[in-house]
GROMACS .gro file of C-alpha atoms in nm:
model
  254
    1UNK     CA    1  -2.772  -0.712   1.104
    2UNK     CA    2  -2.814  -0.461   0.853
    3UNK     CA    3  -2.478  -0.316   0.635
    4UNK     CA    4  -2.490   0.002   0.381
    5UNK     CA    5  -2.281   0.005   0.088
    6UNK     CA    6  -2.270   0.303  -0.165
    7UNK     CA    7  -2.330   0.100  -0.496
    8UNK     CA    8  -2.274   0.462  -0.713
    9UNK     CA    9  -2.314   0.843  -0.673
   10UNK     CA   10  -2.418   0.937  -0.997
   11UNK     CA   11  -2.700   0.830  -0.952
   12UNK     CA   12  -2.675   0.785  -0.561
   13UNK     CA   13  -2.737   0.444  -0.494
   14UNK     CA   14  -2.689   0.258  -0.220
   15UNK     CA   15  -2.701  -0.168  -0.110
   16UNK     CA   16  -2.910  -0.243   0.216
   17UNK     CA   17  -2.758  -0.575   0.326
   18UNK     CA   18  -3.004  -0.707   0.581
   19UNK     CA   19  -2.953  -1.015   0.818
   20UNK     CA   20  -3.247  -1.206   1.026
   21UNK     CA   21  -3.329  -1.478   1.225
   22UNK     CA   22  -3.598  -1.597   1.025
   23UNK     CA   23  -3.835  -1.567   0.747
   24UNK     CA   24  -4.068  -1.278   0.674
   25UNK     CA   25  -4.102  -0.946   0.512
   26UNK     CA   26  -3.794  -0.700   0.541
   27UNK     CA   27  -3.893  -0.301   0.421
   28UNK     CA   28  -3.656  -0.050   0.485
   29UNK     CA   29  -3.653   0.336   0.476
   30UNK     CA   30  -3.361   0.619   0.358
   31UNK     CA   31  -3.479   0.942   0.538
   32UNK     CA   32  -3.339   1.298   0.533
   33UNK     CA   33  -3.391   1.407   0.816
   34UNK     CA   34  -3.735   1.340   0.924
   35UNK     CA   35  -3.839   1.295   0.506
   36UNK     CA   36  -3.845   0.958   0.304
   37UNK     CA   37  -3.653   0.945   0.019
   38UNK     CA   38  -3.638   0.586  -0.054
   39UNK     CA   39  -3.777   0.304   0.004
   40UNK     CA   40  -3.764  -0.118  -0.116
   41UNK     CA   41  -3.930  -0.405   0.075
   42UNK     CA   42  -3.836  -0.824   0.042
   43UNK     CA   43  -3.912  -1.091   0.153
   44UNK     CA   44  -3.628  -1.294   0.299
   45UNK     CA   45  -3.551  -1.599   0.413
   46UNK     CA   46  -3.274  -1.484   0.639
   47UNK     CA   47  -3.024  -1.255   0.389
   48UNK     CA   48  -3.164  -1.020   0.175
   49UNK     CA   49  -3.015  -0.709  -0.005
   50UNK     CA   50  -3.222  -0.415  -0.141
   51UNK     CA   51  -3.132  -0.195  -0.394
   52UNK     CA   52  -3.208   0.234  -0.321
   53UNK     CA   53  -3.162   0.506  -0.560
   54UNK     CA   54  -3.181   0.839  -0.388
   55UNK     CA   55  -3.293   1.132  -0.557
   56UNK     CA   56  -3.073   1.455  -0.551
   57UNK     CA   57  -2.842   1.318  -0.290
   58UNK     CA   58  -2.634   1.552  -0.099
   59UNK     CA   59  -2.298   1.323  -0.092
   60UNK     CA   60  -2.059   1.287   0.255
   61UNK     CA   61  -1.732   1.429   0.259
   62UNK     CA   62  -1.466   1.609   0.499
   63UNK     CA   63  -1.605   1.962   0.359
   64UNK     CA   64  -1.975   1.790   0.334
   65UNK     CA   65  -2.054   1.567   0.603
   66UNK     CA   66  -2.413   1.510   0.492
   67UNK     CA   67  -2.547   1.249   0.651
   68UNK     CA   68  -2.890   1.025   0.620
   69UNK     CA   69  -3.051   0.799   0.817
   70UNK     CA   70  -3.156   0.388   0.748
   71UNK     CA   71  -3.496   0.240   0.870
   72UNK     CA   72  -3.489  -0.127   0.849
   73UNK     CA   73  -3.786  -0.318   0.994
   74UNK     CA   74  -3.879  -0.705   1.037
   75UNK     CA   75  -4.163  -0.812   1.161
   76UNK     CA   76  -4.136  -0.629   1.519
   77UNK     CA   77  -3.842  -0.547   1.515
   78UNK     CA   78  -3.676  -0.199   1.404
   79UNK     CA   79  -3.298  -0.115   1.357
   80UNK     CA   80  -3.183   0.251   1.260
   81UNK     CA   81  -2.855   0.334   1.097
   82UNK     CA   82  -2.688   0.663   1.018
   83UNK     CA   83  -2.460   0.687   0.687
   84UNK     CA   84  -2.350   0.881   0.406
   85UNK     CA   85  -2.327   0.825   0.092
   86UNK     CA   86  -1.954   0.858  -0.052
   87UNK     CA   87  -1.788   0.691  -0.304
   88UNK     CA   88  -1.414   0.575  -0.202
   89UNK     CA   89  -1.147   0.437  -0.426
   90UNK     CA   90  -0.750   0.442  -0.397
   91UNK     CA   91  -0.598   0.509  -0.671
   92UNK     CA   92  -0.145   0.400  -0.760
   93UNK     CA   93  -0.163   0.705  -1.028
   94UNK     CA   94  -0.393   0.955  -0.793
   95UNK     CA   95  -0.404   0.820  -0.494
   96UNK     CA   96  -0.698   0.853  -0.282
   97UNK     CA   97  -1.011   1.016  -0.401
   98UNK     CA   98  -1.371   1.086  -0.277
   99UNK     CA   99  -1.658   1.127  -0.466
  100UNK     CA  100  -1.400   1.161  -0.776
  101UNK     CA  101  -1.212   1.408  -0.571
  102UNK     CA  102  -0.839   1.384  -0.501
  103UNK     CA  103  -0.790   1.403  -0.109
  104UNK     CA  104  -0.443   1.472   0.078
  105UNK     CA  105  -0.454   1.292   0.452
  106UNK     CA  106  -0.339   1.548   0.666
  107UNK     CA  107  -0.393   1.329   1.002
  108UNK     CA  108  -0.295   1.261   1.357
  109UNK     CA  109  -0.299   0.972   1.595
  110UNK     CA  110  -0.456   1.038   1.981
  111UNK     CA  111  -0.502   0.812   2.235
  112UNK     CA  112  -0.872   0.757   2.381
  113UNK     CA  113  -0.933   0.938   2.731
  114UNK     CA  114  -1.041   1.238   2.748
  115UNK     CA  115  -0.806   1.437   2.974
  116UNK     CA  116  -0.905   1.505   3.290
  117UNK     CA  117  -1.266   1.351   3.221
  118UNK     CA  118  -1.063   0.990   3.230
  119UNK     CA  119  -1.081   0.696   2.992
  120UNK     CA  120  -1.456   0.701   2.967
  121UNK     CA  121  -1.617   0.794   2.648
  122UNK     CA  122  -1.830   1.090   2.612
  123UNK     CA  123  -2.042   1.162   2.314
  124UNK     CA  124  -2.027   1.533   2.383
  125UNK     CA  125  -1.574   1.506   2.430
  126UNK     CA  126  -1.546   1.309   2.170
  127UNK     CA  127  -1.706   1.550   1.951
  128UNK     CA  128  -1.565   1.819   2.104
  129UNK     CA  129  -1.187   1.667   1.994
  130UNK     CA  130  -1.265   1.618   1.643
  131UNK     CA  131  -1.358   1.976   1.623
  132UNK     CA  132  -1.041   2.089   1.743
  133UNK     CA  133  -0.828   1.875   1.481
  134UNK     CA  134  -1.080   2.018   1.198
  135UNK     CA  135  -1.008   2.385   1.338
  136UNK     CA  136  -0.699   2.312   1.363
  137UNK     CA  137  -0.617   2.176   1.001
  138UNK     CA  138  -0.671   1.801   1.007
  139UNK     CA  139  -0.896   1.589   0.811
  140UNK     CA  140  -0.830   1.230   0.922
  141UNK     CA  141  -0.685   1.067   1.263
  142UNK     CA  142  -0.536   0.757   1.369
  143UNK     CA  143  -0.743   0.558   1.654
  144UNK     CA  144  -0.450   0.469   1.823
  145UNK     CA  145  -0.406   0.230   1.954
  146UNK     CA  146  -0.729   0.007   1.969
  147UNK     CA  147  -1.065   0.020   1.780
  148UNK     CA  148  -1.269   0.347   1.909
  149UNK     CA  149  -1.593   0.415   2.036
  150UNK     CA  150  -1.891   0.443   1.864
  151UNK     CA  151  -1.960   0.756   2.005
  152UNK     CA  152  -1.637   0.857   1.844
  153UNK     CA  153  -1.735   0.756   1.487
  154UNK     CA  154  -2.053   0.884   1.543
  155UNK     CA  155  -1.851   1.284   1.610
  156UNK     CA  156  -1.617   1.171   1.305
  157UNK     CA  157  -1.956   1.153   1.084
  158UNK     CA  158  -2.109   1.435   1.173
  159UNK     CA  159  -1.794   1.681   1.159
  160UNK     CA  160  -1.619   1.535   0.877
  161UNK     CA  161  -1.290   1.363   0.988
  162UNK     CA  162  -1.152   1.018   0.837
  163UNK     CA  163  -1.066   0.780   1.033
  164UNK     CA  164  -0.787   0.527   1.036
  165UNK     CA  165  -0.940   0.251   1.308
  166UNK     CA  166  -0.642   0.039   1.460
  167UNK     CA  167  -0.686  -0.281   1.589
  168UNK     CA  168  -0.388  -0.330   1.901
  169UNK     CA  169  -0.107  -0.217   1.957
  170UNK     CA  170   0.078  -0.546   2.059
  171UNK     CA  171   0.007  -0.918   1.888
  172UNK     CA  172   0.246  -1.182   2.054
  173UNK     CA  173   0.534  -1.008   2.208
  174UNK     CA  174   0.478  -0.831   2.527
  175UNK     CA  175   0.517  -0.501   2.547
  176UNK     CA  176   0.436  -0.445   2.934
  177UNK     CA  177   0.368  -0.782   3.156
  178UNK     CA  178  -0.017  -0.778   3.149
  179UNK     CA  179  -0.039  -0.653   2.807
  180UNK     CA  180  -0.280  -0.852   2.557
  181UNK     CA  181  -0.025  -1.075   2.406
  182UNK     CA  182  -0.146  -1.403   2.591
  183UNK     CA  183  -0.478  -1.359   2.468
  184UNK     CA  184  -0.403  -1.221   2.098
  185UNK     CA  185  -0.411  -1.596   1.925
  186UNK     CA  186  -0.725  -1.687   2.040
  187UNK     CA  187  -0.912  -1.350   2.029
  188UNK     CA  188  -0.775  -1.158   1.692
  189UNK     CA  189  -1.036  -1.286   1.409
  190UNK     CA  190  -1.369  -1.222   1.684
  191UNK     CA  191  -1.151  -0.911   1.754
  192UNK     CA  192  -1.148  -0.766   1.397
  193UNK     CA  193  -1.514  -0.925   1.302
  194UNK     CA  194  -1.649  -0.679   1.580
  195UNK     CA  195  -1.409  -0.388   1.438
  196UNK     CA  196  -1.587  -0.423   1.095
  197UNK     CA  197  -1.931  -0.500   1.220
  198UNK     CA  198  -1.888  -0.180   1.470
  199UNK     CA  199  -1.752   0.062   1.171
  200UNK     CA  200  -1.863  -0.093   0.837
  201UNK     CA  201  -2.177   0.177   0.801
  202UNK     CA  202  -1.945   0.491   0.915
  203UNK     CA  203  -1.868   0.674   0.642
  204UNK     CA  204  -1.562   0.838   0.859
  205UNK     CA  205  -1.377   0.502   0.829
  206UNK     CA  206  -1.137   0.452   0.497
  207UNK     CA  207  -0.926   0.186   0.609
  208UNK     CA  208  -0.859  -0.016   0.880
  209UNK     CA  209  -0.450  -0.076   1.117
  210UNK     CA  210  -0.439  -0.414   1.239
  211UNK     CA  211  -0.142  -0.288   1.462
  212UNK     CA  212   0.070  -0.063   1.574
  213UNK     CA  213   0.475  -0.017   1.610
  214UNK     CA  214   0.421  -0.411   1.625
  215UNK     CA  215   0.814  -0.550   1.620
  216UNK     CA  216   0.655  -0.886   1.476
  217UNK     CA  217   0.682  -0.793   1.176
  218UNK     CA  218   1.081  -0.854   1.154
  219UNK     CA  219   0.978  -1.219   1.208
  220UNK     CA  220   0.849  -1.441   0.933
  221UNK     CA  221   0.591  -1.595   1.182
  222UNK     CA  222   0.492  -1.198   1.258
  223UNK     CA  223   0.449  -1.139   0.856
  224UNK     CA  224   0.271  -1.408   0.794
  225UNK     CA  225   0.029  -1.298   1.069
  226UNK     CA  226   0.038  -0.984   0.920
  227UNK     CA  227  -0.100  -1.141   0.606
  228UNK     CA  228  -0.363  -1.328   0.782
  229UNK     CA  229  -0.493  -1.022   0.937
  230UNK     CA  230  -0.494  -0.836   0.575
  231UNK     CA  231  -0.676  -1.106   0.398
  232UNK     CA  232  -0.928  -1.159   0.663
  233UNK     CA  233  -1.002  -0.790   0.716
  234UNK     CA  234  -1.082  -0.809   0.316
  235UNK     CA  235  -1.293  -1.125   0.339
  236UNK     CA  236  -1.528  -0.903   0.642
  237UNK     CA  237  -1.522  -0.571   0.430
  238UNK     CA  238  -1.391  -0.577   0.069
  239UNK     CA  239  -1.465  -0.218   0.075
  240UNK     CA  240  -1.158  -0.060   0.287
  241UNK     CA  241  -0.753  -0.102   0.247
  242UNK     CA  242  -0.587  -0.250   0.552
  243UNK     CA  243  -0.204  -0.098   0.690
  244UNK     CA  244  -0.041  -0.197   0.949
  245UNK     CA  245   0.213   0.106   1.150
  246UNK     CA  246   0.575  -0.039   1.125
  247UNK     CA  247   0.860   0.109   1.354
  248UNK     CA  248   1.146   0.038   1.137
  249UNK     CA  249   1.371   0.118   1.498
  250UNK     CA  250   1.157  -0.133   1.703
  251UNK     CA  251   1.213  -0.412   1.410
  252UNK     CA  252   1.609  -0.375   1.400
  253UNK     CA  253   1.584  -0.384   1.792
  254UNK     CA  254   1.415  -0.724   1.744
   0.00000   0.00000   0.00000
């Protein structure tokens, strides 16, 4: 129910986009650390957007990860976000720059378990593997090949890696028997609503994969999905490019 948007950095404004299930009074808080440094209230009759300028803002990035932290209340109710503020725009001439500042992807792709801990997710793991890519040189990986954990985004925050989130890795063609091609047509647009609801306040995620080495996409029913997928993930979150990983090898094969 509630969605931050960096409006500008200079000066460091931000959009509080807040949802509810009814009428009343909607106030919300920017805090650094445990200081306010903004604040708005509205009324609302179920959408309402408020407007924060934030005084000497420190500004996210891979080298900066600052991060603050969103108070929204409604009547009883209380929902707290973390986010940075960081401006993002893709550029043909420059490419991709943050904050005005030309960045080179240097990234990776991993798959989700954690080694011998197993496919669960572990706040402390998860952190624990972005560190190593930093250390090691990265500054942005691939979630391949599904949408990650918010534990995950949460590490990618706080240490300062971007993040490429992928949707699947198969749409209609099976790759292995019980794979999730059968339920792909019926699933994909709740699918990548909850991808963009889940990420759209992470400051970590730049764009978004709706698939990966996906052999569809030598088929004209496969690029039109493709398409689909593209212009829908822009209708959710106009914010963020969308790609899609083509394996030129796996298209000729199909």
């Amino acid at each position: 129910g509630v969605r931050i948007r960096t409006v500008s950095i200079n000066p460091a404004t931000v959009e509080v986009a807040v949802r509810t299930v009814g009428a009343g009074r909607v106030s919300v808080d920017v805090l650094a650390g445990e200081k306010q440094v903004a604040s708005a209230a509205a009324d609302t009759t179920g959408e309402v957007t408020l407007t924060l300028t934030v005084p000497n803002a420190k500004l996210w990035d891979v080298e900066h990860p600052n991060l603050y932290t969103c108070k929204a209340v409604f009547g009883e109710d209380q929902v707290t976000e973390t986010f940075g503020i960081r401006e993002l725009v893709w550029n043909p001439q420059v490419g991709m720059t943050i904050n005005g500042k030309r960045v080179i992807l240097r990234g990776a792709c991993f798959h989700h378990d954690n080694g011998v801990l197993g496919a669960c997710t572990y706040p402390e793991a998860e952190e624990r593997k972005m560190r190593i890519f930093k250390e090691n040189g990265y500054n942005a990986v691939r979630s391949a090949h599904y949408p990650c954990s918010k534990a995950l985004l949460d590490a990618c925050d706080r240490v300062g890696m971007l993040m490429m989130d992928e949707y699947v890795d198969v749409w209609y063609i099976h790759k292995t028997k019980y794979d999730y091609a059968n339920q792909l047509a019926g699933w994909w647009k709740q699918d990548l609503k909850d991808m963009v609801d889940k990420d759209f306040n992470h400051p970590s995620v730049i764009m978004y994969s709706t698939g990966n080495e996906v052999a569809e996409t030598a088929q004209k029913k496969g690029i039109a999905l493709t398409g689909e997928m593209t212009n829908y993930l822009h209708s959710l979150d106009s914010t963020r490019p969308v790609t899609c990983g083509i394996n030129i090898f796996f298209n000729f094969l199909s």
